Coordinates of C-alpha atoms in Angstrom, one line a residue:
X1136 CA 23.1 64.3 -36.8
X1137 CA 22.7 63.0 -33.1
X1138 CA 24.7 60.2 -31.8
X1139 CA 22.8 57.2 -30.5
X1140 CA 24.6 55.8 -27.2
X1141 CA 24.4 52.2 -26.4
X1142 CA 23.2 51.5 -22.7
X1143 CA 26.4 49.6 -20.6
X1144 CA 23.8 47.7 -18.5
X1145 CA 23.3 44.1 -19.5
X1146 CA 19.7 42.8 -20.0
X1147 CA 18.3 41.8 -16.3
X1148 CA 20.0 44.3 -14.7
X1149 CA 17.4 46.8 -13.7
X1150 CA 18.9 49.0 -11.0
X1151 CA 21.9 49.9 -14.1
X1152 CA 19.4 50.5 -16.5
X1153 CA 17.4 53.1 -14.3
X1154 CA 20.6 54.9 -12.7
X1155 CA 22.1 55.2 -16.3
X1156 CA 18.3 56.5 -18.0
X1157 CA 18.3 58.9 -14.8
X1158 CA 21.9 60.3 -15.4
X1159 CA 23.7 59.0 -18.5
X1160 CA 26.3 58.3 -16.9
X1161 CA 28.1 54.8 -17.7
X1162 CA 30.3 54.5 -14.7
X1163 CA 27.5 55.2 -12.3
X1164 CA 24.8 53.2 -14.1
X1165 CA 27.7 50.4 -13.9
X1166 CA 28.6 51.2 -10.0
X1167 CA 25.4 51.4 -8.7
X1168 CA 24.5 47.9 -10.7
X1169 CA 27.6 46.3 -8.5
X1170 CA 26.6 48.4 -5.4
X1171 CA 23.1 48.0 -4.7
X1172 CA 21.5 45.6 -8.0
X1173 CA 23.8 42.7 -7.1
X1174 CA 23.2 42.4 -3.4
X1175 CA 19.8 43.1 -4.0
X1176 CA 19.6 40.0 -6.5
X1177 CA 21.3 37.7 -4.0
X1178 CA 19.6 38.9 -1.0
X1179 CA 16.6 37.9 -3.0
X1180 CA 17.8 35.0 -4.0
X1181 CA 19.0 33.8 0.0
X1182 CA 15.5 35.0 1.2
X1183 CA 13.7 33.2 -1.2
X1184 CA 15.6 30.2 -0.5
X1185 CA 15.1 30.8 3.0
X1186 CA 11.2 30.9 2.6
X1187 CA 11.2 27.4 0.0
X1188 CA 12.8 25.4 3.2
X1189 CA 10.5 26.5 5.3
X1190 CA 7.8 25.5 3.1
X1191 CA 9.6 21.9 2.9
X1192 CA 10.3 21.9 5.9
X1193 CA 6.3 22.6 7.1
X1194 CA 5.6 20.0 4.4
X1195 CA 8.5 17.5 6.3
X1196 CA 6.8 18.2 10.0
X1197 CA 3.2 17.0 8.4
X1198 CA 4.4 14.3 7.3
X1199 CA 6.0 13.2 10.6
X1200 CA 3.5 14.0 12.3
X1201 CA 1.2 11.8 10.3
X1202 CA 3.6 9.2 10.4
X1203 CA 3.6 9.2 14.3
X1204 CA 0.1 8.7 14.4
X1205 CA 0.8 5.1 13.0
X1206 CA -0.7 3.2 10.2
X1207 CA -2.7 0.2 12.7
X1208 CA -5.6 1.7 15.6
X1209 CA -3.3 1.3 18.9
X1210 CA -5.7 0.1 20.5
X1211 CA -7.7 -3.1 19.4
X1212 CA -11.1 -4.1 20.6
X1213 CA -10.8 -5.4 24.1
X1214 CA -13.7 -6.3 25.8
X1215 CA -14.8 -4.6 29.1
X1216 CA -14.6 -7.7 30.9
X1217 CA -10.7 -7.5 31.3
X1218 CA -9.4 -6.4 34.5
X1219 CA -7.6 -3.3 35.3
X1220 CA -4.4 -5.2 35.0
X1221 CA -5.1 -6.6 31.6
X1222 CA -5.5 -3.0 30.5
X1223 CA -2.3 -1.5 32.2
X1224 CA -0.7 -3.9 29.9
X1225 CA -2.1 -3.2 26.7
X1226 CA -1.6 0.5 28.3
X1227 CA 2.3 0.1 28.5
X1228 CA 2.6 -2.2 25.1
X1229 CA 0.9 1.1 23.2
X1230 CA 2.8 3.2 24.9
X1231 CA 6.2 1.4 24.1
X1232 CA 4.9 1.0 20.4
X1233 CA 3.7 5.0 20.4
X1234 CA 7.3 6.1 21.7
X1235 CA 9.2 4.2 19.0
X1236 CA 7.1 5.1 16.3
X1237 CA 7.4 8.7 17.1
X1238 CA 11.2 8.2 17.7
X1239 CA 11.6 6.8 14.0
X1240 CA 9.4 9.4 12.6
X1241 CA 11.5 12.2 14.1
X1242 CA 14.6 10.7 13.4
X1243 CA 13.2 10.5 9.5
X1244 CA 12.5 13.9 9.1
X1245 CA 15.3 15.3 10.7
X1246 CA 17.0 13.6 7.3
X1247 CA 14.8 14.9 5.2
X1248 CA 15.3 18.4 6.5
X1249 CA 19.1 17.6 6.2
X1250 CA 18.7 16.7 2.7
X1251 CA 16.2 19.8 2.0
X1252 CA 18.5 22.6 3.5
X1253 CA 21.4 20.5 1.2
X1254 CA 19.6 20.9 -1.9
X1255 CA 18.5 24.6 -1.0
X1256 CA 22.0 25.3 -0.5
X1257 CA 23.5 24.1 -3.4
X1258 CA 20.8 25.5 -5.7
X1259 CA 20.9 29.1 -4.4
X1260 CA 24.6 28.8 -4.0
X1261 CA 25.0 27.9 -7.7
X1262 CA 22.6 30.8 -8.4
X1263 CA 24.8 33.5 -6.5
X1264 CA 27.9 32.7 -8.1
X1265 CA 25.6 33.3 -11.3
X1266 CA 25.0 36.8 -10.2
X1267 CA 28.6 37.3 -9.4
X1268 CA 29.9 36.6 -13.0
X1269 CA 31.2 32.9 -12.2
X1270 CA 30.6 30.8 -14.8
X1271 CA 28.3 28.1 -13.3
X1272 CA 27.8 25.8 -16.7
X1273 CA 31.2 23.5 -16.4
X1274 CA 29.7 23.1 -12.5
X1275 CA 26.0 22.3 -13.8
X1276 CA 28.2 20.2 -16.5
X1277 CA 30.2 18.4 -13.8
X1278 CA 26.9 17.8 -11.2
X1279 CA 25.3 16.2 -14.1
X1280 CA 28.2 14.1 -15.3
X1281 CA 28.6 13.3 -11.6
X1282 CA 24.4 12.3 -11.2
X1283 CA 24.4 10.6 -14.5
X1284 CA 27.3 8.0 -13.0
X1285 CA 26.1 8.1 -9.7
X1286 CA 22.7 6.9 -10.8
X1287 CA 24.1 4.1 -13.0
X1288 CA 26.5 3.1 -10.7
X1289 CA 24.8 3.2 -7.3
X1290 CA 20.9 2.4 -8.4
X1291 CA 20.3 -0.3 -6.1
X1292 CA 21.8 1.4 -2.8
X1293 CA 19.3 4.5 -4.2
X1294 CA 16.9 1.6 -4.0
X1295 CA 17.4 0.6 -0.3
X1296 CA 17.6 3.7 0.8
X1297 CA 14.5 4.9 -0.4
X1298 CA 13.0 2.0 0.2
X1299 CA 14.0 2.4 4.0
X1300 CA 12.8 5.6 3.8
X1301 CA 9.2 4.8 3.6
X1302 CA 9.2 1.6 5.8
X1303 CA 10.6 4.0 8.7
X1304 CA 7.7 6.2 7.8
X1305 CA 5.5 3.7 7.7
X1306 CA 6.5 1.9 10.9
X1307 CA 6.4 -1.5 8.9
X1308 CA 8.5 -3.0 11.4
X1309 CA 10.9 -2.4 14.5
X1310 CA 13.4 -3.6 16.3
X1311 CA 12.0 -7.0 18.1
X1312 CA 9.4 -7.6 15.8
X1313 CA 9.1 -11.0 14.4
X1314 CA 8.6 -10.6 10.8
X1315 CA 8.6 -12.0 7.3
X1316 CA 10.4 -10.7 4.2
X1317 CA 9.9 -13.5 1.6
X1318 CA 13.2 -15.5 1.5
X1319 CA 14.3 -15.4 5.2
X1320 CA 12.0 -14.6 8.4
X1321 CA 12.6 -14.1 11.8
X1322 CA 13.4 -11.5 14.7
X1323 CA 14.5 -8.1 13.6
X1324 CA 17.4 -7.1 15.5
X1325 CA 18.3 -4.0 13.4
X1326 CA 16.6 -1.9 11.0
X1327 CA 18.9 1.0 8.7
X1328 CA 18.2 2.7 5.6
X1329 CA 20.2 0.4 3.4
X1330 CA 19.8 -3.2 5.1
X1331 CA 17.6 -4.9 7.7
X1332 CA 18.9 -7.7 9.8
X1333 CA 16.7 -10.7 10.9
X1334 CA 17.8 -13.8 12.9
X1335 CA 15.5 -16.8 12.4
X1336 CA 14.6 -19.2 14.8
X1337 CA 18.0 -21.8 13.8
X1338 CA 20.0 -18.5 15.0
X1339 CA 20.9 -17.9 11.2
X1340 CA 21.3 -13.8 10.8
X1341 CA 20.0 -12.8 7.6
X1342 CA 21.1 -9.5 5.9
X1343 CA 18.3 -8.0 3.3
X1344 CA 18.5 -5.0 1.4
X1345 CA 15.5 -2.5 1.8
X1346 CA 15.2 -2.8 -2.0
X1347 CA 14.8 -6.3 -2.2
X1348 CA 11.8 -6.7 0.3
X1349 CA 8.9 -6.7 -1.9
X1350 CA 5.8 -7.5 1.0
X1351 CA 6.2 -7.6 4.8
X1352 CA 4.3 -9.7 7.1
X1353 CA 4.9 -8.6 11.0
X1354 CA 3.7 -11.3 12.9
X1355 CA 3.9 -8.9 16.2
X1356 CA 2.2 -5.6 15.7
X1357 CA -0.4 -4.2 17.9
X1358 CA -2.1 -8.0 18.5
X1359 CA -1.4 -11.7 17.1
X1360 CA -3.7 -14.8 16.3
X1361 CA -2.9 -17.9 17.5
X1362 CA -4.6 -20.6 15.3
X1363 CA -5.4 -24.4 16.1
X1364 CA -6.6 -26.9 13.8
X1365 CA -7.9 -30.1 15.0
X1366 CA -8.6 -33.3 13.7
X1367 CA -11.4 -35.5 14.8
X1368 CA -12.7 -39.4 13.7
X1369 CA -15.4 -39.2 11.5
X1370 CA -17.5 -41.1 13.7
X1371 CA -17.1 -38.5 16.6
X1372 CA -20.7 -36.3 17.3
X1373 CA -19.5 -33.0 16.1
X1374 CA -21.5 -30.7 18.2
X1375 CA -20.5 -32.3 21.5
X1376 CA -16.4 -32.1 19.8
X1377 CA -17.6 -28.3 19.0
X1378 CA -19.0 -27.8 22.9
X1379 CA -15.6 -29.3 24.6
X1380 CA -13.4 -27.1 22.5
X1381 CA -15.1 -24.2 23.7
X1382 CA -14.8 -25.5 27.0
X1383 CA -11.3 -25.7 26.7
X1384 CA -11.1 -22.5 25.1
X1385 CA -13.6 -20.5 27.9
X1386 CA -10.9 -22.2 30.9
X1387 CA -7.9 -20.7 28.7
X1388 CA -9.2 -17.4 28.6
X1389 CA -10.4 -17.5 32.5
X1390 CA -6.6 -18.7 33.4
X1391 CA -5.3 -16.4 35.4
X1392 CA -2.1 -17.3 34.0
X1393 CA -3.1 -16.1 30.5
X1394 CA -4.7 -13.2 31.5
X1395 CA -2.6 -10.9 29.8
X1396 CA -1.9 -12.9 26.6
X1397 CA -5.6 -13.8 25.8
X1398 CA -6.6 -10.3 25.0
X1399 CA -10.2 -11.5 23.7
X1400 CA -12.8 -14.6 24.0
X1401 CA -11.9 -17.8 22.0
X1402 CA -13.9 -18.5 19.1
X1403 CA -14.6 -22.4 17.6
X1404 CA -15.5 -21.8 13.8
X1405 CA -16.1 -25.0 13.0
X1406 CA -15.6 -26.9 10.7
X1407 CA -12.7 -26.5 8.2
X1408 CA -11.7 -29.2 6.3
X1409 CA -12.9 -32.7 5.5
X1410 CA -10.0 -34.7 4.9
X1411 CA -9.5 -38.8 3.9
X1412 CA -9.5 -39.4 7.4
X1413 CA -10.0 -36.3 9.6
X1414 CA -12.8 -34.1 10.1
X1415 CA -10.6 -30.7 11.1
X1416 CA -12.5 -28.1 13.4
X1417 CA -10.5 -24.7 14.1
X1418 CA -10.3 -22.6 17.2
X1419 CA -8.9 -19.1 17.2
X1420 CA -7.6 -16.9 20.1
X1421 CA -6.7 -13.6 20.1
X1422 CA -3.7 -12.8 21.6
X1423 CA -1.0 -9.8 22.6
X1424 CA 1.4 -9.8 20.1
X1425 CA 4.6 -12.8 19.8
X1426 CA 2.2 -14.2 22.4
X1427 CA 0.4 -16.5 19.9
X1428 CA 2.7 -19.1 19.2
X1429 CA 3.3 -20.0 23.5
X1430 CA -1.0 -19.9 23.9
X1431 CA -1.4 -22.4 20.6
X1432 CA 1.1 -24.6 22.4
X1433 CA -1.0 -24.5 25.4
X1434 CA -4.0 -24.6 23.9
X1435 CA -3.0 -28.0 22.0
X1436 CA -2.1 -29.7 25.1
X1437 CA -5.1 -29.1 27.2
X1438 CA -7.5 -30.1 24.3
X1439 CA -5.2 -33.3 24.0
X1440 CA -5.7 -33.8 27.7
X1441 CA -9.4 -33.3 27.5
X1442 CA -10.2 -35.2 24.6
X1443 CA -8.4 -38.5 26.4
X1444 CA -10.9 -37.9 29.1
X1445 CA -13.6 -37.6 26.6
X1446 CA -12.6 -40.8 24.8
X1447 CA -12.6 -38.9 21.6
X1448 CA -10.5 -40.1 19.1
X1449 CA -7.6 -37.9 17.2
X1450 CA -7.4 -40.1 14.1
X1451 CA -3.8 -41.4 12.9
X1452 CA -3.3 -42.0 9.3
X1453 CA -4.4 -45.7 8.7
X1454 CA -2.8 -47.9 6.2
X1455 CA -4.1 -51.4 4.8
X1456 CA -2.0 -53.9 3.3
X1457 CA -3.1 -56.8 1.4
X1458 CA -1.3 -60.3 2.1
X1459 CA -1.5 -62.1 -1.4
X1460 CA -1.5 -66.0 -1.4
X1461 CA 0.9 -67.3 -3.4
X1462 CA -0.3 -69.5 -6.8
X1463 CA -0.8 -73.0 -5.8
X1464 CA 0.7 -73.7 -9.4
X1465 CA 3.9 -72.4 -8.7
X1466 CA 4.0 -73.2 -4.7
X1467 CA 7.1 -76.3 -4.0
X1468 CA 5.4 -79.6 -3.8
X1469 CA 8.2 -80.2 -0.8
X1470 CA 6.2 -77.7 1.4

């Protein structure tokens, strides 16, 4: 009766289980699996981790590079009526805003690569030790352990930092910009993955967590608005009040002093409001950006100036008081 004879090889290792069907020999099927099937397996294994980072790491550079092109146009509408000068200063203010958002974007997916080749590493190095005989489950047991308290304990610094991931990606805001985060506003002096710092306009710094900031209003990206309401007596002729504002407004944007603030021609809307006892009329100028707050102020005092020499009136809030007689029948006869 012939003797059946169990294989040595293990299941998944090929290179055993063809030397040992080609000879029948145990002890070369078993050398030839540790010779040449074992650094086969982790030469796969380190090439096919090689060729997933690249992959990630073609899908990283995209993504910076998409990221440097901005989220805002660079350039806004300016009208061909602007002198040379007026466009070598938009020209540098792009090309200071271009250069940092390219130099956030790099320095974000340099990270990401760090933290790709990281992973990579650790899963392929896990993998090898596998092929080796090591017994990887009390280190997949201790990773996990390890994750599991990690991500109770630390979720809201995960938060921030992914969080400040994406506003670096995004180029929400920079250094210098002045911004506003929902419970404090200001001027960003520094900008990290976990924590942005502001200092608002009392000189307060304010600390806030990437994770916390829920909407971002930049005040200074690409171009501002500076917006003036006025108020006028209801007895004033609106269309003349309507012609002098743009008067005021057309001088503003001719001022050679302005020239490179006022990046566009004034516009009166109209009318915006009718109030107890205002009519309020709004003006809007366009203006290079953190610029719009010093052009309003301007703005305010020439059409103050002009409206004196106009004689039109800027209403006050008017109060009437009634003087009541006192009741003969109570008055002092005396008196």
């Amino acid at each position: 009766m012939p003797v059946l004879r169990t294989t040595p090889c293990d299941d998944g290792e090929q290179i055993c289980h063809r030397v040992w069907d080609l000879t029948g020999n145990d002890r070369l099927a078993e050398v030839a699996d540790v010779v040449v099937g074992k650094p086969l397996a982790i030469l796969g294994l380190v090439l096919g981790g090689l060729l997933v980072r690249w992959l990630l790491h073609r899908l990283v550079d995209r993504l910076v590079a998409r990221a440097e092109e901005g989220v805002l146009p660079e350039r806004v509408g300016r009208l061909s009526r602007r002198t040379a000068r007026l466009q070598a200063s938009q020209d540098a203010r792009d090309l200071a805003t271009t250069t940092r958002r390219v130099q956030r974007a790099k320095t974000m997916g340099d990270l990401l690569k760090s933290v790709i080749t990281g992973v990579v590493v650790a899963i392929v190095g896990t993998m090898v030790l596998s092929e080796l005989g090591v017994n990887i489950a009390p280190i997949i047991a201790s990773a996990g352990i390890i994750g599991i308290a990690l991500g109770f304990g630390a979720q809201s610094l995960v938060k921030d930092f992914l969080s400040g991931i994406f506003m670096i990606f995004e180029d929400q805001y920079g250094v210098g910009d002045v911004v506003d985060v929902g419970e404090a506003s200001g001027t960003v002096e520094a900008v990290s993955l976990r924590v942005t710092r502001l200092r608002d306009l009392n000189g307060t710094v304010w600390y806030v967590p990437n994770g916390e900031i829920l909407r971002v209003g930049n005040m200074s990206q690409n171009w501002s608005r500076a917006v003036v309401d006025v108020g006028v007596g209801y007895g004033e002729d609106l269309a003349r009040v309507k012609r002098v504002l743009a008067e005021v407004a057309h001088d503003l944007w001719h001022d050679d002093d302005f020239r490179e603030l006022v990046i566009e021609e004034p516009e009166v809307t109209g009318v915006e409001m009718l109030a107890p006892d205002s009519i309020t009329l709004r003006v809007m100028v366009k203006t290079a950006p953190m610029e719009q707050w010093g052009v309003a102020r301007e703005l305010r005092q020439r059409i103050k100036a002009r409206f004196d020499h106009e004689g039109i009136e800027i209403p006050l809030p008017q109060r009437v008081v009634w003087h009541r007689d006192p009741d003969p029948r109570t008055a002092d006869p005396a008196e």
